[in-house]
Amino acid sequence: MEKKQFQAESKRLLDLMINSIYTHREVFLRELISNASDAIDKIYYKALTDDTLRFDQDSYYIKVEADKENKTLKIMDTGIGMTKEELENNLGVIAKSGSLAFKSENELKDGYDIIGQFGVGFYAAFMVADVVTVISKALGSDEAYKWESEGADGYTIELCQKDSVGTEVILKIKENTEEDRFDEFLEEYRLKEIIKKYSDFIRYPIKMDVTVSKPKEDNDNEYVDFVEEQIINSMVPIWKKNKSDLTDEDYEKFYQEKRYGFDKPLKTIHTNVDGAIRYNAILFIPENIPFDYYSKEYEKGLELYSNGVLIMNKCADLLPDYFSFVKGMVDSEDLSLNISREMLQHDRQLKRIEKNINKKIKSELLSLMKNDREKYEKFFNSFGRQLKYGVYSDFGTHKEVLQDLLMFYSSKEKKLITLDEYVLRMPEEQKYIYYATGESNERIEKLPQTELVADKGYEILYFTDEIDEFAIRMLMNYKEKEFRSVSSGDLGIEEDQTDSAEESNENEDLFEKMQNILAGKVKNVRISKRLKTHPVCLSTDGEISIEMEKVLNAMPDNQGIKADKVLEINPHHEVFEALKSAFEKDQEKLALYTNLLYNQALLIEGLPIQDPVEFTNDICKVMV
Ligand code: ADP
Ligand code: MG
């Protein structure tokens, strides 16, 4: 028989195909099944326009058969088949897609999601097979043909016998080598796994003969093996079903099957978009924090399908970092795929989908906040930190998107509140949104610095996450209200201004002396406007707060950034009198008192004392 040559370019292309296009060999099966599905789509389409054909659901299917003994794998379909010419043109010319041509010849519009377009998928078979045989009988033809090829050498075509219309692709699976195992592609479990992974939502049944063990009829303890024909794929993807036909359990099952998490979804977002860009998406917000979530190992991303065929396991481009906790999938027919269907060109469609999804997640979170506060709080306790990182990251670019989703613990409500709720409740004369930072709500509650603000009846937000103050600094203001730490120099509360000014003038020398005693430790000593009952506290001038100093210095690349600390003294506290008299009579005592008060302020702030032994000795000195 005459051997026909692939076209010259085709030869090189075939080499390229076999050796370098795909990273995972297993996708050969995805490609062959996709072709089979396309072939059935075509006969289905013909049946719609040709009365002599009837499309009977049951007689259209794909079957995968492994023969371990002969090391062959057969993929057969009851699709439209190929004529001799079509075998030559479609399989003999690489990069020629009969499917693409079919689409344009028949002006197929929406609903016919033919997968093929590049005319290369078929050759993926040579990644796992030495010989590929295609036996096909075209619709309306009396003859069947056999096409056979051993790869780059070329192919043969001859007449053969086949009763029914359709195609069989038979792969002679390669022998194992030292590095590579090929016989896995003859294993039942492996084939099922691959079909499930890539072709679960092919619209036609993918059948396989599967060995199952069943108890014997007369004896429950003895098992016999049966061969049973099973349908491996689920066919209709859940995301193409009607939302009204789906229950919470259906979504939960999908979540678990897909191994999005070991928990349940806290919130499910199912969206079908049919506009300038078309896609279906099912997105989940997990109930619990994935164990590796706040670690480097965590990989964000959504599964990406094109027409029900899996393209990518984790498409990171679909999720911004601040929503990296979202799990789920997107299926779109409008994607421009690259030839291996592995990576996407970073195209406009994908960007658009990302933008849409982003908006959708935000609006769903807002509606959850509004309609199911308890659930939203649960969500926020798990992933709120990520949102706050989002506000802080990229120089605050995302703050507009995220600020309404934030929550902080409120001194008044004793629970999480939103910034909007805070601002709505602000009395007219209140200038700033106040916050206090600390290790825990309990500790912040007791901070002396909160006294004046709390006394005024103003609400204070408690910041207990390291990121909080950084995020807020990035936000700067909310609804035109600036944020202000209760420890900051200016609280914007006009009170006893003149009073304290006078006191300051009067005691200038005392404070200067104290400042000298604490040289290098505090930048300033002054009368406090914020203290009511406590004797001392620390506050800061400038941009860096004490809490920020703590965080920055805990970082590996810390640059020893220091907050400008101020020791504030309550002029109405008895201690102040003691200081004044020591200043007049006993300089040594003044030094002792000053150091004691400074160390107390450090302790209150949760900062370490430089010399705890000296501190305790100082206390004893005062006692005796
Ligand atoms: P693509 O699917 O992107 O068009 P392929 O290399 O996978 O490229 O297939 C090339 C062409 O061969 C298809 O477009 C189709 O016309 C034809 N073909 C492949 N497999 C089959 C099949 N099982 N039944 C009918 N036609 C097929
Ligand atoms: Mg194909």
XYZ file of C-alpha atoms and ligand atoms in Angstrom:
652
model
C 0.000 0.000 0.000
C 1.195 3.463 -0.789
C 2.256 5.484 2.162
C 1.141 9.084 2.023
C 3.309 11.725 3.572
C 2.174 14.353 5.993
C 2.837 17.732 4.515
C 6.328 18.937 5.251
C 5.298 21.557 7.773
C 3.022 19.035 9.303
C 5.912 16.731 10.033
C 7.713 19.295 12.083
C 4.520 20.364 13.724
C 3.743 16.820 14.696
C 7.125 16.464 16.347
C 6.481 19.647 18.234
C 3.058 18.458 19.261
C 4.201 15.179 20.562
C 7.106 16.544 22.459
C 6.356 19.939 23.736
C 2.878 21.357 23.613
C 1.268 19.597 26.541
C 2.649 19.414 30.036
C 0.367 16.559 31.030
C 0.219 13.520 28.832
C -3.163 12.512 30.180
C -4.885 15.278 28.181
C -4.724 13.111 25.045
C -7.926 11.515 26.309
C -9.575 14.897 26.804
C -8.754 15.759 23.196
C -10.073 12.516 21.720
C -13.242 12.650 23.791
C -13.763 16.283 22.812
C -13.507 15.281 19.163
C -16.020 12.495 19.688
C -18.367 14.943 21.378
C -17.963 17.405 18.508
C -18.789 14.614 16.052
C -22.009 13.856 17.917
C -22.850 17.546 18.083
C -22.571 17.650 14.320
C -24.906 14.733 13.719
C -27.280 16.289 16.220
C -27.208 19.488 14.250
C -27.789 17.653 10.985
C -30.773 15.881 12.511
C -32.306 19.241 13.333
C -32.228 20.315 9.720
C -32.830 16.964 8.039
C -36.171 15.226 8.545
C -34.907 11.843 7.407
C -32.634 11.753 10.451
C -33.925 11.308 13.922
C -31.801 12.153 16.891
C -32.456 9.522 19.461
C -30.650 10.422 22.695
C -29.881 6.830 23.672
C -28.032 5.931 20.522
C -25.511 8.725 20.853
C -22.625 8.101 23.174
C -18.891 7.751 23.501
C -17.251 4.591 24.688
C -13.764 4.096 26.080
C -12.422 0.564 26.019
C -9.071 -0.644 27.302
C -7.602 -3.956 26.247
C -4.735 -4.716 28.582
C -3.632 -7.828 26.766
C -3.210 -6.152 23.426
C -2.308 -2.831 25.015
C -4.848 -0.924 23.042
C -7.175 1.845 24.072
C -10.231 2.512 21.950
C -12.334 5.653 21.929
C -15.448 5.167 19.854
C -18.309 7.479 19.101
C -21.603 7.385 17.256
C -20.981 10.789 15.749
C -21.057 12.038 12.201
C -17.993 10.055 11.061
C -15.484 10.959 8.374
C -15.372 10.244 4.663
C -12.128 9.252 2.991
C -11.535 12.878 2.051
C -12.262 14.065 5.509
C -9.835 11.564 6.981
C -7.189 12.869 4.611
C -7.950 16.501 5.150
C -8.657 16.575 8.836
C -6.208 14.021 10.126
C -3.658 14.206 7.323
C -3.173 17.941 7.582
C -2.064 19.124 10.913
C -3.594 22.341 12.127
C -6.620 21.862 9.948
C -9.807 21.760 11.906
C -12.818 20.192 10.281
C -14.806 21.367 13.266
C -13.917 24.985 12.797
C -14.921 24.708 9.141
C -18.172 22.983 10.098
C -18.999 25.806 12.454
C -18.627 28.489 9.834
C -20.185 26.488 6.976
C -23.274 25.922 9.035
C -23.176 29.330 10.658
C -23.553 27.751 14.046
C -24.659 30.156 16.655
C -25.023 29.938 20.391
C -25.883 26.624 21.891
C -23.611 24.577 19.667
C -20.555 24.559 21.813
C -18.269 22.729 19.449
C -14.953 22.390 21.183
C -12.509 21.870 18.319
C -10.887 24.802 16.610
C -7.151 24.372 16.250
C -6.855 21.104 14.424
C -4.093 19.757 16.613
C -5.802 17.974 19.515
C -5.993 14.681 17.696
C -2.234 14.367 17.489
C -1.972 14.385 21.270
C -2.681 10.682 20.827
C 0.916 10.210 19.732
C 2.111 11.203 23.184
C 0.964 7.841 24.462
C 0.611 5.683 21.341
C 3.030 4.198 18.795
C 0.286 3.541 16.309
C -3.017 5.358 15.923
C -5.781 3.764 13.903
C -8.982 5.553 12.988
C -11.882 3.590 11.586
C -14.709 5.775 10.439
C -17.962 5.646 8.536
C -19.448 8.950 7.563
C -23.119 9.792 7.730
C -24.711 9.072 4.360
C -21.838 6.924 3.148
C -21.849 3.191 2.391
C -18.130 2.759 2.817
C -15.940 2.829 5.857
C -12.229 3.698 5.874
C -9.275 2.920 8.025
C -6.653 5.606 8.589
C -3.455 4.528 10.290
C -0.258 6.258 11.302
C 2.848 5.614 13.332
C 3.586 9.286 13.755
C 5.753 11.608 11.721
C 6.306 9.018 8.987
C 2.936 9.500 7.393
C -0.285 7.574 7.221
C -2.165 4.998 5.198
C -5.819 4.891 4.210
C -7.730 1.846 3.089
C -11.277 0.615 2.749
C -12.556 -1.417 5.637
C -15.621 -2.863 7.228
C -17.733 -0.929 9.743
C -21.472 -1.331 10.169
C -22.625 1.774 11.940
C -21.954 5.447 11.357
C -19.302 6.879 13.646
C -15.634 6.708 14.477
C -13.283 4.487 16.414
C -9.875 5.766 17.406
C -7.601 2.926 18.468
C -4.340 3.648 20.243
C -1.561 1.124 20.502
C -0.228 2.266 23.863
C 3.550 2.727 24.093
C 5.726 0.363 26.106
C 6.865 1.641 29.474
C 10.328 3.117 29.535
C 12.655 3.653 32.447
C 11.354 7.164 33.017
C 7.793 6.891 31.820
C 4.865 4.671 32.519
C 2.298 4.370 29.786
C 0.364 1.341 30.955
C -1.516 3.515 33.446
C -3.624 4.520 30.451
C -4.960 0.992 30.311
C -6.013 0.980 33.954
C -9.704 1.285 34.606
C -9.395 3.554 37.675
C -6.937 5.853 35.923
C -9.100 6.245 32.840
C -12.123 6.968 34.993
C -10.127 9.532 36.891
C -8.991 11.315 33.740
C -12.479 11.316 32.273
C -13.918 12.721 35.485
C -11.261 15.373 35.657
C -11.427 16.778 32.157
C -14.549 15.517 30.504
C -17.097 15.242 33.269
C -19.426 17.699 31.583
C -19.321 16.445 28.050
C -22.986 16.407 27.116
C -23.096 12.828 25.871
C -22.600 9.721 27.972
C -19.029 8.464 28.154
C -19.327 4.741 28.758
C -16.824 2.234 30.056
C -16.973 -1.430 30.951
C -16.171 -1.456 34.613
C -15.420 -4.449 36.777
C -17.513 -4.545 39.926
C -17.586 -7.025 42.763
C -20.991 -8.197 43.886
C -22.034 -10.707 46.509
C -23.167 -14.041 45.092
C -26.885 -14.549 45.005
C -26.924 -17.596 47.226
C -24.035 -16.578 49.439
C -23.559 -13.101 50.837
C -19.987 -13.750 51.885
C -18.681 -14.690 48.506
C -18.073 -12.114 45.864
C -17.891 -12.448 42.122
C -16.625 -9.987 39.565
C -19.058 -8.651 37.022
C -18.386 -6.457 34.089
C -20.874 -3.663 33.978
C -21.251 -0.861 31.493
C -21.217 2.441 33.369
C -21.567 6.068 32.434
C -18.532 7.843 33.836
C -19.352 11.510 33.302
C -22.053 13.575 34.988
C -22.962 15.167 31.624
C -24.965 18.168 32.666
C -22.762 20.420 34.682
C -24.425 21.736 37.781
C -23.656 25.279 36.685
C -25.729 24.868 33.550
C -28.727 23.690 35.496
C -31.538 25.968 36.514
C -30.834 27.642 39.799
C -34.374 26.966 40.911
C -33.824 23.226 40.435
C -30.826 23.188 42.725
C -30.801 22.787 46.482
C -28.209 23.687 49.101
C -27.353 19.997 49.263
C -26.587 19.922 45.527
C -24.118 22.752 45.936
C -22.610 21.178 49.030
C -22.152 17.915 47.178
C -20.462 19.725 44.319
C -18.209 21.565 46.785
C -17.155 18.301 48.331
C -16.767 16.385 45.081
C -14.570 19.127 43.761
C -12.588 19.121 46.993
C -12.820 22.838 47.317
C -12.606 22.235 51.049
C -13.279 19.750 53.803
C -15.874 22.029 55.306
C -19.137 23.266 53.881
C -19.647 26.431 51.921
C -20.733 29.344 54.100
C -22.115 31.102 51.060
C -22.738 29.970 47.495
C -22.848 32.334 44.552
C -24.239 30.874 41.343
C -24.272 33.270 38.455
C -25.107 33.002 34.772
C -24.057 35.992 32.763
C -25.281 36.462 29.248
C -24.095 39.761 27.937
C -21.065 41.141 26.167
C -19.289 38.208 27.722
C -21.006 34.941 28.536
C -20.094 32.721 31.438
C -21.466 30.567 34.213
C -19.817 30.558 37.584
C -20.311 28.871 40.910
C -18.360 30.512 43.666
C -18.076 29.510 47.283
C -17.010 31.241 50.423
C -15.766 28.517 52.730
C -17.138 28.166 56.226
C -13.701 27.680 57.764
C -10.264 29.039 57.071
C -8.338 26.494 54.971
C -5.495 25.188 57.125
C -2.842 26.665 54.867
C -4.697 29.869 54.086
C -2.451 32.366 55.786
C 0.708 30.604 54.573
C 2.858 30.830 51.481
C 1.680 27.404 50.319
C -1.862 28.586 49.714
C -2.672 28.999 46.041
C -5.626 31.093 45.039
C -7.606 30.554 41.862
C -10.773 29.301 40.240
C -11.231 26.324 37.957
C -11.623 27.460 34.417
C -13.712 25.622 31.848
C -14.250 26.351 28.226
C -17.530 24.864 27.065
C -17.572 22.351 29.887
C -14.022 21.157 29.254
C -11.535 21.827 32.031
C -8.786 24.178 30.917
C -7.088 25.133 34.127
C -7.226 23.929 37.698
C -6.391 27.185 39.397
C -6.719 30.248 37.301
C -5.214 32.877 39.568
C -6.031 35.716 37.209
C -9.698 35.358 38.043
C -9.366 36.397 41.680
C -7.771 39.403 43.280
C -5.632 38.613 46.319
C -8.116 40.142 48.696
C -10.735 37.610 47.628
C -8.279 34.726 47.485
C -10.450 32.698 49.879
C -13.133 32.255 47.206
C -13.330 28.765 45.694
C -15.189 27.580 42.658
C -15.309 27.565 38.895
C -16.015 29.583 35.799
C -17.172 28.206 32.462
C -17.160 30.397 29.415
C -17.486 29.877 25.697
C -15.908 33.211 24.915
C -12.341 32.532 25.899
C -9.487 32.673 23.472
C -7.537 29.586 24.231
C -4.022 28.920 23.210
C -3.256 25.829 21.286
C -2.564 23.475 24.172
C -5.677 24.654 25.995
C -3.486 24.907 29.042
C -2.705 28.522 29.394
C -4.820 31.364 28.401
C -3.633 34.303 26.591
C -4.102 37.147 29.008
C -6.944 38.441 27.033
C -9.690 40.951 27.420
C -12.377 38.355 28.011
C -10.632 36.943 31.036
C -10.097 40.429 32.436
C -13.758 41.167 31.930
C -14.848 38.010 33.675
C -12.498 38.803 36.526
C -13.970 42.256 36.876
C -17.528 40.952 36.828
C -16.801 38.246 39.342
C -15.103 40.731 41.577
C -18.126 42.965 41.611
C -20.404 40.029 42.168
C -18.473 38.770 45.173
C -18.525 42.209 46.707
C -22.233 42.742 46.201
C -23.024 39.291 47.570
C -20.924 39.996 50.636
C -22.701 43.292 51.155
C -26.060 41.630 50.893
C -24.952 38.938 53.323
C -23.932 41.684 55.720
C -27.321 43.260 55.381
C -29.468 40.160 55.466
C -27.621 37.680 57.618
C -25.402 39.575 59.987
C -24.438 36.532 62.007
C -23.188 34.713 58.951
C -21.325 37.780 57.767
C -19.587 38.087 61.113
C -18.572 34.469 60.866
C -17.176 35.190 57.438
C -15.401 38.289 58.670
C -13.838 36.493 61.594
C -12.309 34.039 59.134
C -11.344 36.255 56.236
C -11.639 39.848 57.450
C -7.918 39.976 57.904
C -7.465 39.273 54.219
C -9.765 42.166 53.349
C -7.746 44.461 55.584
C -4.544 43.321 53.910
C -6.320 44.125 50.691
C -6.946 47.695 51.805
C -3.320 48.081 52.764
C -1.752 46.398 49.730
C -0.885 48.026 46.416
C -0.708 51.448 48.061
C -4.374 51.482 48.857
C -5.588 50.950 45.289
C -8.421 48.688 46.421
C -9.684 50.675 49.358
C -12.791 51.880 47.563
C -13.831 48.306 46.855
C -13.187 47.059 50.332
C -13.944 49.766 52.872
C -17.632 48.965 53.162
C -16.875 45.340 53.895
C -14.738 46.087 56.945
C -15.808 45.570 60.517
C -14.260 46.479 63.836
C -15.161 45.848 67.438
C -16.990 48.772 68.990
C -16.485 50.082 72.526
C -20.169 50.880 72.714
C -21.863 47.980 70.962
C -19.411 45.403 72.273
C -19.529 43.670 68.914
C -18.350 44.130 65.350
C -19.700 47.154 63.531
C -19.115 48.658 60.098
C -17.545 52.018 59.412
C -20.822 53.171 57.969
C -22.631 52.374 61.186
C -19.971 54.240 63.126
C -20.197 57.372 61.033
C -24.009 57.373 61.093
C -23.987 57.402 64.886
C -21.348 60.106 65.267
C -22.594 63.169 67.189
C -22.344 66.303 65.147
C -19.485 67.866 67.062
C -17.354 64.699 66.878
C -14.543 65.343 64.460
C -12.819 62.020 64.049
C -13.373 58.291 63.939
C -11.517 57.131 67.050
C -9.669 53.893 67.429
C -7.442 52.265 70.006
C -4.945 49.498 69.411
C -3.959 46.617 71.616
C -3.552 42.912 72.005
C -7.150 42.155 72.880
C -10.454 43.908 73.402
C -10.108 43.349 77.144
C -6.772 45.105 77.231
C -7.864 47.984 75.084
C -10.885 48.471 77.310
C -8.519 49.331 80.165
C -6.190 51.639 78.261
C -5.863 55.035 80.025
C -5.606 56.758 76.646
C -9.254 56.010 75.927
C -10.472 57.937 78.940
C -11.226 61.345 77.499
C -12.759 60.051 74.276
C -14.902 57.563 76.164
C -15.813 60.230 78.703
C -17.067 62.383 75.867
C -19.387 59.552 74.972
C -17.673 58.838 71.673
C -17.471 55.371 70.240
C -14.031 53.800 69.891
C -13.058 51.073 67.441
C -10.755 48.430 68.883
C -7.893 47.327 66.656
C -6.486 43.976 67.645
C -5.044 42.755 64.331
C -1.529 43.806 63.433
C -2.722 44.968 60.057
C -5.565 47.149 61.356
C -3.771 50.404 61.918
C -1.769 50.049 58.701
C -4.943 49.474 56.736
C -6.645 52.452 58.328
C -3.660 54.673 57.606
C -4.062 53.689 53.979
C -7.765 54.419 54.103
C -7.080 57.806 55.739
C -10.742 58.658 56.041
C -14.187 57.210 55.636
C -17.065 59.343 54.365
C -14.800 62.343 54.851
C -14.198 61.524 58.488
C -10.573 61.097 59.397
C -9.368 58.304 61.617
C -7.633 59.234 64.829
C -5.882 57.053 67.367
C -6.823 57.754 70.977
C -3.054 57.886 71.577
C -2.336 60.503 68.968
C -1.121 63.985 69.816
C -4.246 65.828 68.810
C -7.604 64.291 69.600
C -9.579 67.189 68.206
C -11.444 67.570 71.436
C -11.527 71.118 72.733
C -11.344 70.826 76.459
C -9.426 72.543 79.196
C -7.107 73.769 76.487
C -6.248 76.966 78.341
C -6.030 75.105 81.570
C -3.439 72.673 80.401
C -1.595 75.348 78.498
C -1.183 77.258 81.705
C -0.123 74.166 83.553
C 2.435 73.456 80.869
C 3.939 76.907 81.108
C 4.064 76.710 84.830
C 5.791 73.376 84.842
C 8.067 73.793 81.884
C 11.187 73.298 83.971
C 9.850 70.166 85.610
C 9.029 68.588 82.257
C 12.358 69.552 80.802
C 14.072 67.885 83.695
C 11.979 64.744 83.333
C 12.701 64.660 79.643
C 16.409 64.742 80.393
C 15.996 61.845 82.787
C 14.272 59.892 80.037
C 16.632 61.005 77.274
C 16.549 58.622 74.312
C 13.385 56.990 75.595
C 10.736 59.634 75.055
C 10.743 62.670 72.864
C 8.600 64.725 75.120
C 7.000 64.891 78.566
C 3.827 66.888 78.844
C 0.509 67.494 80.553
C -2.135 65.066 79.382
C -5.430 66.205 78.006
C -6.770 62.724 77.604
C -6.291 61.274 81.077
C -9.072 61.450 83.621
C -8.176 59.080 86.454
C -4.951 57.361 85.427
C -1.651 59.035 86.380
C 0.311 58.458 83.148
C 0.207 57.128 79.642
C 2.252 57.083 76.489
C 1.146 58.763 73.320
C 2.875 59.557 70.060
C 3.595 62.506 67.871
C 3.947 61.925 64.164
C 3.023 59.140 61.792
C 4.262 56.034 63.527
C 2.240 54.774 66.449
C 3.553 52.548 69.194
C 1.539 49.643 67.833
C 3.021 50.171 64.375
C 6.502 50.317 65.847
C 5.870 46.944 67.457
C 4.731 45.385 64.184
C 7.495 46.911 62.085
C 10.176 45.818 64.516
C 8.865 42.270 64.540
C 9.472 42.024 60.793
C 12.580 40.232 59.567
C 13.886 43.264 57.699
C 13.166 45.677 60.510
C 14.989 48.950 60.246
C 14.624 49.934 63.868
C 11.828 52.370 63.147
C 10.813 54.256 66.279
C 7.621 56.023 67.223
C 7.996 59.504 68.692
C 6.814 58.628 72.175
C 5.426 61.192 74.583
C 5.022 60.588 78.309
C 1.803 62.246 79.385
C 1.117 63.162 82.996
C -2.322 63.674 84.447
C -2.193 67.074 86.196
C -5.192 66.210 88.328
C -3.635 63.129 89.806
C -1.908 63.209 93.211
C 1.202 61.839 91.616
C 1.642 65.166 89.897
C 1.954 66.921 93.225
C 4.546 64.384 94.309
C 6.533 65.087 91.152
C 6.382 68.816 91.706
C 7.595 68.618 95.237
C 10.366 66.191 94.341
C 11.466 68.579 91.632
C 11.800 71.325 94.202
C 13.388 69.340 97.012
C 14.962 66.099 95.905
C 16.340 65.530 92.402
C 17.171 61.905 93.115
C 13.590 61.252 94.063
C 12.409 62.948 90.891
C 14.554 60.596 88.817
C 13.154 57.631 90.716
C 9.546 58.749 90.211
C 10.081 59.607 86.581
C 11.552 56.213 85.787
C 8.790 54.459 87.674
C 6.072 56.322 85.830
C 7.726 55.725 82.478
C 7.989 52.004 83.144
C 4.370 51.885 84.241
C 3.350 53.515 80.992
C 5.353 50.934 79.075
C 3.632 48.096 80.906
C 0.195 49.513 80.221
C 1.116 49.751 76.562
C 2.203 46.109 76.494
C 5.803 47.082 75.834
C 8.759 45.389 77.503
C 10.628 47.116 80.320
C 14.307 47.496 79.589
C 15.457 46.593 83.092
C 12.792 44.770 85.100
C 15.145 44.231 88.070
C 15.810 47.918 88.374
C 12.091 48.571 88.085
C 11.215 46.240 90.965
C 14.050 47.664 93.051
C 12.659 51.126 92.379
C 9.268 50.047 93.684
C 10.892 48.751 96.873
C 12.739 52.034 97.307
C 9.403 53.869 97.299
C 7.910 51.424 99.755
C 10.569 51.643 102.451
P -9.963 20.229 16.348
O -10.773 19.344 17.206
O -9.423 21.407 17.101
O -10.640 20.620 15.093
P -8.337 17.895 16.071
O -6.919 17.693 15.685
O -8.704 17.418 17.427
O -8.666 19.413 15.926
O -9.249 17.219 15.010
C -9.123 17.564 13.657
C -10.378 17.317 12.893
O -10.579 15.931 12.691
C -11.633 17.769 13.602
O -11.876 19.120 13.377
C -12.689 16.886 12.951
O -13.110 17.428 11.730
C -11.939 15.624 12.656
N -12.190 14.593 13.694
C -11.355 14.241 14.665
N -11.894 13.270 15.443
C -13.104 12.994 14.917
C -14.164 12.094 15.263
N -14.096 11.257 16.306
N -15.278 12.085 14.469
C -15.366 12.918 13.400
N -14.420 13.805 13.050
C -13.289 13.844 13.789
Mg -10.158 18.348 18.796
